[in-house]
């Protein structure tokens, strides 16, 4: 093939390949080839990581990478629970940032202890800083409280004013102050809020759930056990239509080598 004649060992190629037939392991190059010199590896590796971070569903194309991503997520969650004794913290924003910093430092220290001397030294300057990892966006910093939840499926999540809702479910009489119900309605109608968060509130205070939702929905016969899941499916339809994805993005050995080489070039 004329297009392949210009390729040399060590070059990088971006191309589309398609299977010839499901019954075979043969593949066909389709369309044009974009060829890069061997020195472009670190830059291409960074582009690949950014693409995976922005579109984690691409992991679904590789079952092994998806499995590894879930393993990494489970390990990170286990470290969170080991450190704090729970997978859910309700804190004021400054305290939440302190706990996140503590958690990420714990994770970094653990990873470095598992590396040999040279690799541990190289890892010291790799990756985002603790400030970057533990920083919260302004809308969370402006909240009364922040819930930091490391869920098995949803991963590490943050929710503003969770403490107010937690108090409401613990004492439904607080519903007489409409600000509590207004915040719950916002949670229920906001597509960015996972159904998991509502379930967590109910799990923490099951005795208050029926009374709270009866006030919110103005349905005296509502019961969470009978009607709760249907309510979530109506209000959070999009969450049930997409497959959960791990929050971790694993990289292969070759990609990791190229990324590290790129950081070495920047430092030099």
CSV table of C-alpha atoms in Angstrom, one decimal:
chain,number,residue,atom,x,y,z
A,1,UNK,CA,0.0,0.0,0.0
A,2,UNK,CA,1.4,3.4,-1.1
A,3,UNK,CA,0.2,5.1,2.1
A,4,UNK,CA,2.1,2.7,4.3
A,5,UNK,CA,5.4,3.1,2.5
A,6,UNK,CA,6.3,6.4,4.2
A,7,UNK,CA,6.0,4.8,7.6
A,8,UNK,CA,9.2,4.2,9.6
A,9,UNK,CA,9.9,2.4,12.9
A,10,UNK,CA,9.1,4.7,15.9
A,11,UNK,CA,6.6,6.9,14.0
A,12,UNK,CA,3.1,7.5,15.3
A,13,UNK,CA,0.0,7.1,13.1
A,14,UNK,CA,-3.5,8.3,13.7
A,15,UNK,CA,-5.9,6.2,11.5
A,16,UNK,CA,-9.3,4.6,11.4
A,17,UNK,CA,-9.3,0.8,11.3
A,18,UNK,CA,-12.4,-1.4,10.9
A,19,UNK,CA,-12.8,-5.2,11.2
A,20,UNK,CA,-13.0,-7.1,8.0
A,21,UNK,CA,-15.5,-9.6,9.3
A,22,UNK,CA,-16.7,-10.5,12.8
A,23,UNK,CA,-15.5,-14.1,12.3
A,24,UNK,CA,-11.9,-13.1,11.7
A,25,UNK,CA,-9.2,-11.1,13.5
A,26,UNK,CA,-8.3,-9.1,10.4
A,27,UNK,CA,-8.6,-5.3,10.3
A,28,UNK,CA,-8.6,-2.9,7.4
A,29,UNK,CA,-7.2,0.7,7.4
A,30,UNK,CA,-10.0,3.0,6.3
A,31,UNK,CA,-9.5,6.6,5.1
A,32,UNK,CA,-6.4,8.7,5.4
A,33,UNK,CA,-3.4,8.3,7.6
A,34,UNK,CA,-2.0,11.1,9.7
A,35,UNK,CA,1.6,10.5,10.4
A,36,UNK,CA,3.7,12.0,13.2
A,37,UNK,CA,7.5,11.8,13.8
A,38,UNK,CA,8.8,9.7,16.7
A,39,UNK,CA,9.5,12.8,18.7
A,40,UNK,CA,5.8,13.7,18.8
A,41,UNK,CA,5.0,10.9,21.2
A,42,UNK,CA,4.7,12.9,24.5
A,43,UNK,CA,2.5,15.5,22.9
A,44,UNK,CA,0.2,12.9,21.4
A,45,UNK,CA,0.1,11.0,24.7
A,46,UNK,CA,-1.1,14.2,26.5
A,47,UNK,CA,-3.8,14.6,23.8
A,48,UNK,CA,-4.9,11.0,24.4
A,49,UNK,CA,-5.2,11.5,28.1
A,50,UNK,CA,-7.2,14.7,27.7
A,51,UNK,CA,-9.5,13.0,25.3
A,52,UNK,CA,-10.1,10.1,27.7
A,53,UNK,CA,-10.7,12.5,30.6
A,54,UNK,CA,-13.3,14.5,28.6
A,55,UNK,CA,-14.9,11.3,27.1
A,56,UNK,CA,-14.5,8.5,29.6
A,57,UNK,CA,-17.0,6.4,27.7
A,58,UNK,CA,-14.2,5.6,25.3
A,59,UNK,CA,-13.0,3.2,27.9
A,60,UNK,CA,-16.0,1.0,27.0
A,61,UNK,CA,-14.2,0.1,23.8
A,62,UNK,CA,-11.5,-1.7,25.8
A,63,UNK,CA,-13.0,-4.2,28.4
A,64,UNK,CA,-9.7,-4.7,30.1
A,65,UNK,CA,-9.1,-0.9,30.6
A,66,UNK,CA,-12.7,-0.5,31.8
A,67,UNK,CA,-12.2,-3.4,34.3
A,68,UNK,CA,-8.9,-1.8,35.5
A,69,UNK,CA,-10.6,1.6,35.9
A,70,UNK,CA,-13.2,0.1,38.2
A,71,UNK,CA,-10.5,-1.6,40.2
A,72,UNK,CA,-8.7,1.7,40.6
A,73,UNK,CA,-11.9,3.4,41.7
A,74,UNK,CA,-12.6,0.7,44.3
A,75,UNK,CA,-9.0,1.1,45.7
A,76,UNK,CA,-9.4,4.9,45.9
A,77,UNK,CA,-12.7,4.6,47.7
A,78,UNK,CA,-11.3,2.0,50.1
A,79,UNK,CA,-8.6,4.4,51.0
A,80,UNK,CA,-11.2,7.2,51.6
A,81,UNK,CA,-13.2,4.9,53.9
A,82,UNK,CA,-10.1,3.7,55.7
A,83,UNK,CA,-9.0,7.2,56.4
A,84,UNK,CA,-12.3,8.7,57.5
A,85,UNK,CA,-14.3,5.6,58.6
A,86,UNK,CA,-17.1,6.5,56.3
A,87,UNK,CA,-17.8,7.2,52.6
A,88,UNK,CA,-19.8,10.4,53.4
A,89,UNK,CA,-18.6,13.5,55.1
A,90,UNK,CA,-20.8,16.6,55.7
A,91,UNK,CA,-18.6,19.6,56.5
A,92,UNK,CA,-18.3,23.3,56.1
A,93,UNK,CA,-16.4,24.2,52.9
A,94,UNK,CA,-13.0,25.0,54.5
A,95,UNK,CA,-13.1,21.8,56.5
A,96,UNK,CA,-14.1,19.9,53.3
A,97,UNK,CA,-11.0,21.2,51.5
A,98,UNK,CA,-8.8,20.2,54.5
A,99,UNK,CA,-10.2,16.7,54.5
A,100,UNK,CA,-9.8,16.4,50.7
A,101,UNK,CA,-6.2,17.6,51.0
A,102,UNK,CA,-5.6,15.0,53.7
A,103,UNK,CA,-7.1,12.3,51.6
A,104,UNK,CA,-5.1,13.1,48.5
A,105,UNK,CA,-1.9,13.3,50.5
A,106,UNK,CA,-2.7,9.9,52.0
A,107,UNK,CA,-3.2,8.6,48.4
A,108,UNK,CA,0.1,10.0,47.1
A,109,UNK,CA,2.1,8.8,50.1
A,110,UNK,CA,0.6,5.3,49.7
A,111,UNK,CA,1.4,5.2,46.0
A,112,UNK,CA,5.0,6.3,46.6
A,113,UNK,CA,5.6,3.7,49.2
A,114,UNK,CA,4.7,1.0,46.6
A,115,UNK,CA,7.3,2.3,44.2
A,116,UNK,CA,11.1,1.8,44.2
A,117,UNK,CA,13.4,4.6,44.9
A,118,UNK,CA,13.9,6.0,41.4
A,119,UNK,CA,10.2,5.7,40.5
A,120,UNK,CA,9.1,7.3,43.8
A,121,UNK,CA,11.5,10.2,43.2
A,122,UNK,CA,10.1,10.7,39.7
A,123,UNK,CA,6.5,10.6,40.9
A,124,UNK,CA,7.2,13.3,43.5
A,125,UNK,CA,6.7,16.1,40.9
A,126,UNK,CA,4.2,14.3,38.6
A,127,UNK,CA,0.5,15.1,38.6
A,128,UNK,CA,-1.5,17.9,40.0
A,129,UNK,CA,-0.7,19.6,43.3
A,130,UNK,CA,-2.5,19.0,46.5
A,131,UNK,CA,-4.1,22.4,46.2
A,132,UNK,CA,-5.4,21.6,42.8
A,133,UNK,CA,-6.8,18.2,43.9
A,134,UNK,CA,-8.5,19.5,47.0
A,135,UNK,CA,-9.8,22.9,45.7
A,136,UNK,CA,-13.6,23.3,45.5
A,137,UNK,CA,-15.4,25.5,42.9
A,138,UNK,CA,-16.8,28.8,44.1
A,139,UNK,CA,-20.4,27.6,44.3
A,140,UNK,CA,-19.4,25.0,46.8
A,141,UNK,CA,-17.2,27.4,48.8
A,142,UNK,CA,-20.3,29.7,49.1
A,143,UNK,CA,-22.5,26.9,50.5
A,144,UNK,CA,-23.3,26.4,54.2
A,145,UNK,CA,-22.1,22.8,54.0
A,146,UNK,CA,-20.7,20.4,51.5
A,147,UNK,CA,-21.2,16.7,51.3
A,148,UNK,CA,-18.1,14.8,50.2
A,149,UNK,CA,-19.4,11.4,49.1
A,150,UNK,CA,-17.2,8.5,47.7
A,151,UNK,CA,-19.9,6.3,46.2
A,152,UNK,CA,-19.2,2.8,44.9
A,153,UNK,CA,-20.7,3.7,41.5
A,154,UNK,CA,-20.7,7.5,41.2
A,155,UNK,CA,-17.2,8.0,42.5
A,156,UNK,CA,-16.0,11.1,44.4
A,157,UNK,CA,-18.8,13.6,44.4
A,158,UNK,CA,-19.5,17.0,46.1
A,159,UNK,CA,-23.0,18.4,46.9
A,160,UNK,CA,-23.8,21.9,48.3
A,161,UNK,CA,-26.0,22.4,51.3
A,162,UNK,CA,-26.4,18.7,51.9
A,163,UNK,CA,-26.3,19.4,55.7
A,164,UNK,CA,-29.6,21.4,55.4
A,165,UNK,CA,-31.3,18.4,53.7
A,166,UNK,CA,-29.8,16.0,56.2
A,167,UNK,CA,-31.3,18.0,59.0
A,168,UNK,CA,-34.7,18.1,57.3
A,169,UNK,CA,-34.8,14.3,56.9
A,170,UNK,CA,-33.7,13.9,60.5
A,171,UNK,CA,-36.5,16.3,61.7
A,172,UNK,CA,-39.3,16.7,59.1
A,173,UNK,CA,-40.8,19.5,61.2
A,174,UNK,CA,-38.1,21.7,59.7
A,175,UNK,CA,-40.2,21.5,56.5
A,176,UNK,CA,-42.3,24.3,57.9
A,177,UNK,CA,-39.4,26.5,56.9
A,178,UNK,CA,-39.9,26.4,53.2
A,179,UNK,CA,-36.2,27.0,52.4
A,180,UNK,CA,-35.5,23.4,53.3
A,181,UNK,CA,-38.1,22.1,50.9
A,182,UNK,CA,-37.0,24.5,48.2
A,183,UNK,CA,-33.5,23.1,48.4
A,184,UNK,CA,-34.8,19.5,48.2
A,185,UNK,CA,-36.9,20.4,45.2
A,186,UNK,CA,-33.8,21.9,43.6
A,187,UNK,CA,-31.9,18.6,44.2
A,188,UNK,CA,-34.8,16.6,42.8
A,189,UNK,CA,-35.2,18.7,39.6
A,190,UNK,CA,-31.5,19.3,39.0
A,191,UNK,CA,-30.3,16.8,36.4
A,192,UNK,CA,-26.7,17.2,37.6
A,193,UNK,CA,-27.7,15.7,41.0
A,194,UNK,CA,-27.6,11.9,41.0
A,195,UNK,CA,-30.4,9.8,42.3
A,196,UNK,CA,-27.8,8.4,44.7
A,197,UNK,CA,-27.8,11.5,46.8
A,198,UNK,CA,-31.6,11.3,47.4
A,199,UNK,CA,-31.2,7.7,48.3
A,200,UNK,CA,-28.4,8.5,50.7
A,201,UNK,CA,-30.7,11.0,52.6
A,202,UNK,CA,-33.4,8.4,52.9
A,203,UNK,CA,-30.9,5.7,54.0
A,204,UNK,CA,-29.5,8.0,56.7
A,205,UNK,CA,-33.0,8.9,58.0
A,206,UNK,CA,-35.6,6.3,56.8
A,207,UNK,CA,-38.1,7.3,59.4
A,208,UNK,CA,-38.4,10.9,58.1
A,209,UNK,CA,-38.5,10.2,54.4
A,210,UNK,CA,-42.3,9.7,54.0
A,211,UNK,CA,-43.1,12.9,55.9
A,212,UNK,CA,-40.6,15.0,54.0
A,213,UNK,CA,-41.8,13.9,50.5
A,214,UNK,CA,-45.5,14.2,51.5
A,215,UNK,CA,-44.8,17.8,52.3
A,216,UNK,CA,-42.7,18.4,49.3
A,217,UNK,CA,-45.1,16.8,46.8
A,218,UNK,CA,-48.3,17.6,48.6
A,219,UNK,CA,-49.3,13.9,48.4
A,220,UNK,CA,-50.5,12.6,51.8
A,221,UNK,CA,-50.4,9.0,50.7
A,222,UNK,CA,-46.8,9.0,49.4
A,223,UNK,CA,-44.5,6.3,50.8
A,224,UNK,CA,-40.9,6.1,49.9
A,225,UNK,CA,-40.9,2.3,49.9
A,226,UNK,CA,-43.7,2.1,47.3
A,227,UNK,CA,-43.3,5.4,45.3
A,228,UNK,CA,-39.7,6.5,45.8
A,229,UNK,CA,-38.0,4.7,43.0
A,230,UNK,CA,-40.7,5.7,40.5
A,231,UNK,CA,-40.3,9.3,41.6
A,232,UNK,CA,-36.5,9.2,40.9
A,233,UNK,CA,-37.0,7.6,37.6
A,234,UNK,CA,-39.4,10.4,36.5
A,235,UNK,CA,-37.3,13.2,37.8
A,236,UNK,CA,-33.8,11.7,37.0
A,237,UNK,CA,-34.6,10.0,33.8
A,238,UNK,CA,-31.3,10.7,32.1
A,239,UNK,CA,-29.3,9.1,34.9
A,240,UNK,CA,-31.1,5.8,34.3
A,241,UNK,CA,-30.5,6.0,30.5
A,242,UNK,CA,-26.7,6.0,30.7
A,243,UNK,CA,-24.3,3.4,31.9
A,244,UNK,CA,-22.3,4.3,34.9
A,245,UNK,CA,-18.6,4.9,34.2
A,246,UNK,CA,-15.6,4.9,36.5
A,247,UNK,CA,-14.1,8.2,37.4
A,248,UNK,CA,-10.6,6.9,37.0
A,249,UNK,CA,-8.8,6.9,33.7
A,250,UNK,CA,-6.1,4.2,33.6
A,251,UNK,CA,-3.3,4.5,31.1
A,252,UNK,CA,-1.2,1.7,29.6
A,253,UNK,CA,2.6,1.3,30.2
A,254,UNK,CA,3.5,2.8,26.9
A,255,UNK,CA,1.3,5.8,27.3
A,256,UNK,CA,2.6,6.4,30.8
A,257,UNK,CA,6.2,6.3,29.5
A,258,UNK,CA,5.4,8.9,26.9
A,259,UNK,CA,3.7,11.2,29.4
A,260,UNK,CA,6.7,11.0,31.8
A,261,UNK,CA,9.1,11.7,28.9
A,262,UNK,CA,7.1,14.8,28.1
A,263,UNK,CA,7.3,16.1,31.7
A,264,UNK,CA,11.0,15.4,31.6
A,265,UNK,CA,11.4,17.5,28.5
A,266,UNK,CA,9.5,20.4,30.1
A,267,UNK,CA,11.6,20.4,33.2
A,268,UNK,CA,14.8,20.4,31.2
